[in-house]
PDB file of C-alpha atoms in Angstrom:
ATOM      1  CA  MET Z1264      -4.224   4.780  37.317  1.00 49.00           C
ATOM      2  CA  GLU Z1265      -4.625   6.658  34.152  1.00 50.00           C
ATOM      3  CA  SER Z1266      -2.496   4.524  32.552  1.00 54.00           C
ATOM      4  CA  LYS Z1267      -4.494   1.521  33.462  1.00 57.00           C
ATOM      5  CA  ALA Z1268      -8.032   2.946  32.361  1.00 51.00           C
ATOM      6  CA  ASP Z1269      -6.493   2.905  29.247  1.00 52.00           C
ATOM      7  CA  ARG Z1270      -5.327  -0.083  28.791  1.00 54.00           C
ATOM      8  CA  SER Z1271      -9.160  -0.847  29.694  1.00 55.00           C
ATOM      9  CA  THR Z1272     -10.289   1.098  26.913  1.00 66.00           C
ATOM     10  CA  SER Z1273      -8.072   0.051  24.156  1.00 72.00           C
ATOM     11  CA  GLY Z1274      -9.689  -3.138  25.388  1.00 77.00           C
ATOM     12  CA  PHE Z1275     -12.610  -2.723  24.382  1.00 88.00           C
ATOM     13  CA  ASP Z1276     -11.836  -0.607  21.505  1.00 89.00           C
ATOM     14  CA  THR Z1277      -9.850  -3.725  20.014  1.00 91.00           C
ATOM     15  CA  ILE Z1278     -12.768  -6.337  19.906  1.00 92.00           C
ATOM     16  CA  LYS Z1279     -15.307  -2.618  18.434  1.00 93.00           C
ATOM     17  CA  TRP Z1280     -12.904  -3.003  16.077  1.00 93.00           C
ATOM     18  CA  LEU Z1281     -12.512  -6.842  15.436  1.00 94.00           C
ATOM     19  CA  VAL Z1282     -16.224  -6.465  15.731  1.00 93.00           C
ATOM     20  CA  VAL Z1283     -16.396  -3.505  12.828  1.00 94.00           C
ATOM     21  CA  PHE Z1284     -14.129  -5.867  10.491  1.00 95.00           C
ATOM     22  CA  LEU Z1285     -16.367  -9.708  11.043  1.00 95.00           C
ATOM     23  CA  LEU Z1286     -18.886  -7.028  10.252  1.00 94.00           C
ATOM     24  CA  ILE Z1287     -17.063  -5.966   6.528  1.00 94.00           C
ATOM     25  CA  ALA Z1288     -16.548  -9.887   6.134  1.00 95.00           C
ATOM     26  CA  VAL Z1289     -19.916 -11.402   6.516  1.00 94.00           C
ATOM     27  CA  GLY Z1290     -20.504  -8.179   3.744  1.00 93.00           C
ATOM     28  CA  VAL Z1291     -18.347  -9.066   1.289  1.00 93.00           C
ATOM     29  CA  VAL Z1292     -18.998 -12.503   1.639  1.00 94.00           C
ATOM     30  CA  GLY Z1293     -23.335 -11.784   2.271  1.00 92.00           C
ATOM     31  CA  ASN Z1294     -22.748  -9.988  -0.814  1.00 90.00           C
ATOM     32  CA  GLN Z1295     -20.908 -13.727  -2.546  1.00 92.00           C
ATOM     33  CA  TYR Z1296     -23.051 -15.935  -1.382  1.00 93.00           C
ATOM     34  CA  PHE Z1297     -26.678 -14.280  -1.757  1.00 92.00           C
ATOM     35  CA  SER Z1298     -24.854 -13.496  -5.330  1.00 90.00           C
ATOM     36  CA  ALA Z1299     -27.888 -15.116  -7.388  1.00 92.00           C
ATOM     37  CA  GLU Z1300     -30.215 -13.013  -5.040  1.00 90.00           C
ATOM     38  CA  SER Z1301     -31.917  -9.346  -5.982  1.00 92.00           C
ATOM     39  CA  LEU Z1302     -29.830  -6.197  -5.601  1.00 92.00           C
ATOM     40  CA  LEU Z1303     -31.523  -4.621  -4.131  1.00 93.00           C
ATOM     41  CA  TYR Z1304     -31.673  -6.867  -1.057  1.00 92.00           C
ATOM     42  CA  ARG Z1305     -27.999  -6.792  -1.285  1.00 93.00           C
ATOM     43  CA  VAL Z1306     -27.498  -3.273  -1.275  1.00 93.00           C
ATOM     44  CA  LEU Z1307     -29.586  -2.686   1.291  1.00 94.00           C
ATOM     45  CA  GLY Z1308     -28.327  -5.335   3.707  1.00 92.00           C
ATOM     46  CA  LEU Z1309     -24.315  -3.804   2.378  1.00 93.00           C
ATOM     47  CA  VAL Z1310     -25.476  -0.163   3.833  1.00 95.00           C
ATOM     48  CA  VAL Z1311     -27.262  -1.570   7.208  1.00 95.00           C
ATOM     49  CA  LEU Z1312     -24.217  -3.871   7.389  1.00 94.00           C
ATOM     50  CA  ALA Z1313     -22.037  -0.430   7.407  1.00 94.00           C
ATOM     51  CA  LEU Z1314     -23.679   2.573   8.631  1.00 95.00           C
ATOM     52  CA  PHE Z1315     -23.440  -0.690  11.805  1.00 95.00           C
ATOM     53  CA  ALA Z1316     -19.845  -0.902  11.699  1.00 94.00           C
ATOM     54  CA  ALA Z1317     -19.708   2.383  11.252  1.00 94.00           C
ATOM     55  CA  LEU Z1318     -21.852   3.582  14.375  1.00 94.00           C
ATOM     56  CA  VAL Z1319     -19.692   0.700  16.216  1.00 94.00           C
ATOM     57  CA  ALA Z1320     -16.453   2.467  15.085  1.00 93.00           C
ATOM     58  CA  LEU Z1321     -17.854   5.823  16.408  1.00 93.00           C
ATOM     59  CA  GLN Z1322     -18.312   3.972  19.621  1.00 92.00           C
ATOM     60  CA  THR Z1323     -13.875   3.600  19.749  1.00 92.00           C
ATOM     61  CA  ASP Z1324     -11.605   6.423  20.844  1.00 93.00           C
ATOM     62  CA  ARG Z1325     -10.450   7.221  16.862  1.00 92.00           C
ATOM     63  CA  GLY Z1326     -13.755   6.667  15.760  1.00 92.00           C
ATOM     64  CA  ARG Z1327     -14.301   9.431  18.073  1.00 94.00           C
ATOM     65  CA  ARG Z1328     -11.123  11.709  16.807  1.00 94.00           C
ATOM     66  CA  PHE Z1329     -12.392  10.792  13.170  1.00 93.00           C
ATOM     67  CA  ALA Z1330     -16.079  12.367  14.254  1.00 94.00           C
ATOM     68  CA  ALA Z1331     -14.932  15.065  15.424  1.00 96.00           C
ATOM     69  CA  LEU Z1332     -11.977  15.876  12.847  1.00 96.00           C
ATOM     70  CA  LEU Z1333     -14.992  15.855  10.085  1.00 95.00           C
ATOM     71  CA  LYS Z1334     -16.998  19.100  12.387  1.00 95.00           C
ATOM     72  CA  GLU Z1335     -13.838  20.300  12.727  1.00 96.00           C
ATOM     73  CA  ALA Z1336     -13.502  20.492   9.261  1.00 96.00           C
ATOM     74  CA  ARG Z1337     -17.497  21.364   7.911  1.00 95.00           C
ATOM     75  CA  VAL Z1338     -17.137  24.472  10.135  1.00 95.00           C
ATOM     76  CA  GLU Z1339     -14.250  25.272   8.544  1.00 94.00           C
ATOM     77  CA  ILE Z1340     -15.521  24.770   5.172  1.00 93.00           C
ATOM     78  CA  ARG Z1341     -18.216  27.220   5.913  1.00 92.00           C
ATOM     79  CA  LYS Z1342     -15.217  30.459   6.010  1.00 93.00           C
ATOM     80  CA  VAL Z1343     -13.979  30.042   2.806  1.00 92.00           C
ATOM     81  CA  VAL Z1344     -14.609  32.101   0.613  1.00 91.00           C
ATOM     82  CA  TRP Z1345     -15.253  30.634  -2.847  1.00 90.00           C
ATOM     83  CA  PRO Z1346     -14.923  32.247  -5.656  1.00 93.00           C
ATOM     84  CA  THR Z1347     -17.796  34.279  -7.827  1.00 95.00           C
ATOM     85  CA  ARG Z1348     -18.294  33.097 -11.318  1.00 96.00           C
ATOM     86  CA  PRO Z1349     -16.649  36.132 -13.182  1.00 96.00           C
ATOM     87  CA  GLU Z1350     -13.904  36.051 -11.199  1.00 96.00           C
ATOM     88  CA  LEU Z1351     -13.718  32.093 -11.364  1.00 96.00           C
ATOM     89  CA  ILE Z1352     -13.852  32.706 -15.502  1.00 97.00           C
ATOM     90  CA  GLN Z1353     -10.794  35.107 -15.070  1.00 97.00           C
ATOM     91  CA  THR Z1354      -8.596  33.185 -13.148  1.00 97.00           C
ATOM     92  CA  THR Z1355      -9.015  30.156 -15.782  1.00 97.00           C
ATOM     93  CA  PHE Z1356      -8.762  32.607 -19.271  1.00 98.00           C
ATOM     94  CA  ILE Z1357      -5.714  33.350 -17.856  1.00 98.00           C
ATOM     95  CA  VAL Z1358      -4.036  29.869 -16.536  1.00 98.00           C
ATOM     96  CA  VAL Z1359      -5.072  28.161 -19.982  1.00 98.00           C
ATOM     97  CA  VAL Z1360      -2.756  31.904 -21.423  1.00 98.00           C
ATOM     98  CA  PHE Z1361       0.134  30.814 -18.980  1.00 98.00           C
ATOM     99  CA  VAL Z1362       0.374  27.492 -20.064  1.00 98.00           C
ATOM    100  CA  LEU Z1363      -0.145  27.607 -23.449  1.00 98.00           C
ATOM    101  CA  PHE Z1364       2.787  30.013 -23.676  1.00 98.00           C
ATOM    102  CA  VAL Z1365       4.972  28.245 -21.239  1.00 98.00           C
ATOM    103  CA  ALA Z1366       4.823  25.391 -24.088  1.00 98.00           C
ATOM    104  CA  LEU Z1367       5.502  26.878 -26.952  1.00 98.00           C
ATOM    105  CA  VAL Z1368       8.071  28.640 -24.965  1.00 98.00           C
ATOM    106  CA  LEU Z1369       8.833  25.202 -24.754  1.00 98.00           C
ATOM    107  CA  TRP Z1370       8.573  23.839 -28.014  1.00 98.00           C
ATOM    108  CA  GLY Z1371      10.672  26.657 -28.890  1.00 97.00           C
ATOM    109  CA  MET Z1372      13.603  25.885 -26.580  1.00 97.00           C
ATOM    110  CA  ASP Z1373      13.026  22.042 -28.321  1.00 97.00           C
ATOM    111  CA  SER Z1374      13.079  22.850 -31.094  1.00 96.00           C
ATOM    112  CA  LEU Z1375      16.167  24.787 -31.088  1.00 96.00           C
ATOM    113  CA  ILE Z1376      18.176  22.110 -29.825  1.00 96.00           C
ATOM    114  CA  SER Z1377      17.372  20.147 -32.010  1.00 95.00           C
ATOM    115  CA  TRP Z1378      18.113  22.568 -34.729  1.00 94.00           C
ATOM    116  CA  LEU Z1379      21.793  23.726 -32.681  1.00 94.00           C
ATOM    117  CA  VAL Z1380      22.415  19.718 -32.231  1.00 94.00           C
ATOM    118  CA  SER Z1381      21.155  18.567 -35.420  1.00 92.00           C
ATOM    119  CA  GLY Z1382      24.139  21.139 -36.553  1.00 89.00           C
ATOM    120  CA  VAL Z1383      27.086  20.293 -34.094  1.00 90.00           C
ATOM    121  CA  ILE Z1384      25.873  15.749 -35.786  1.00 89.00           C
ATOM    122  CA  GLY Z1385      25.589  16.570 -38.959  1.00 75.00           C
TER     123      GLY Z1385
END
């Protein structure tokens, strides 16, 4: 019994996704067709179509899961402890110094190997 409900929901979801793709196609074709019109009107039309397509997409199972993911991500971002400005500057300085040190070491090793190879080859 449950699989019948899943199939009908997925069938409606397929139709909803087709509507979403149709709305996107109408936006693309309409933007090309009305290329002589004002940019403001075309952008407003595209925004309206995009909002309507997003609303239709959010009515699907995947759309609801995506919305839930965005809500959870927002909650997690609020839990992040961002560094203070002095910590950020200090960490950036340490990274730059370390990168320069590694670059010098690699340059030195490259020069040494180049000198050894040229000495052997002559």
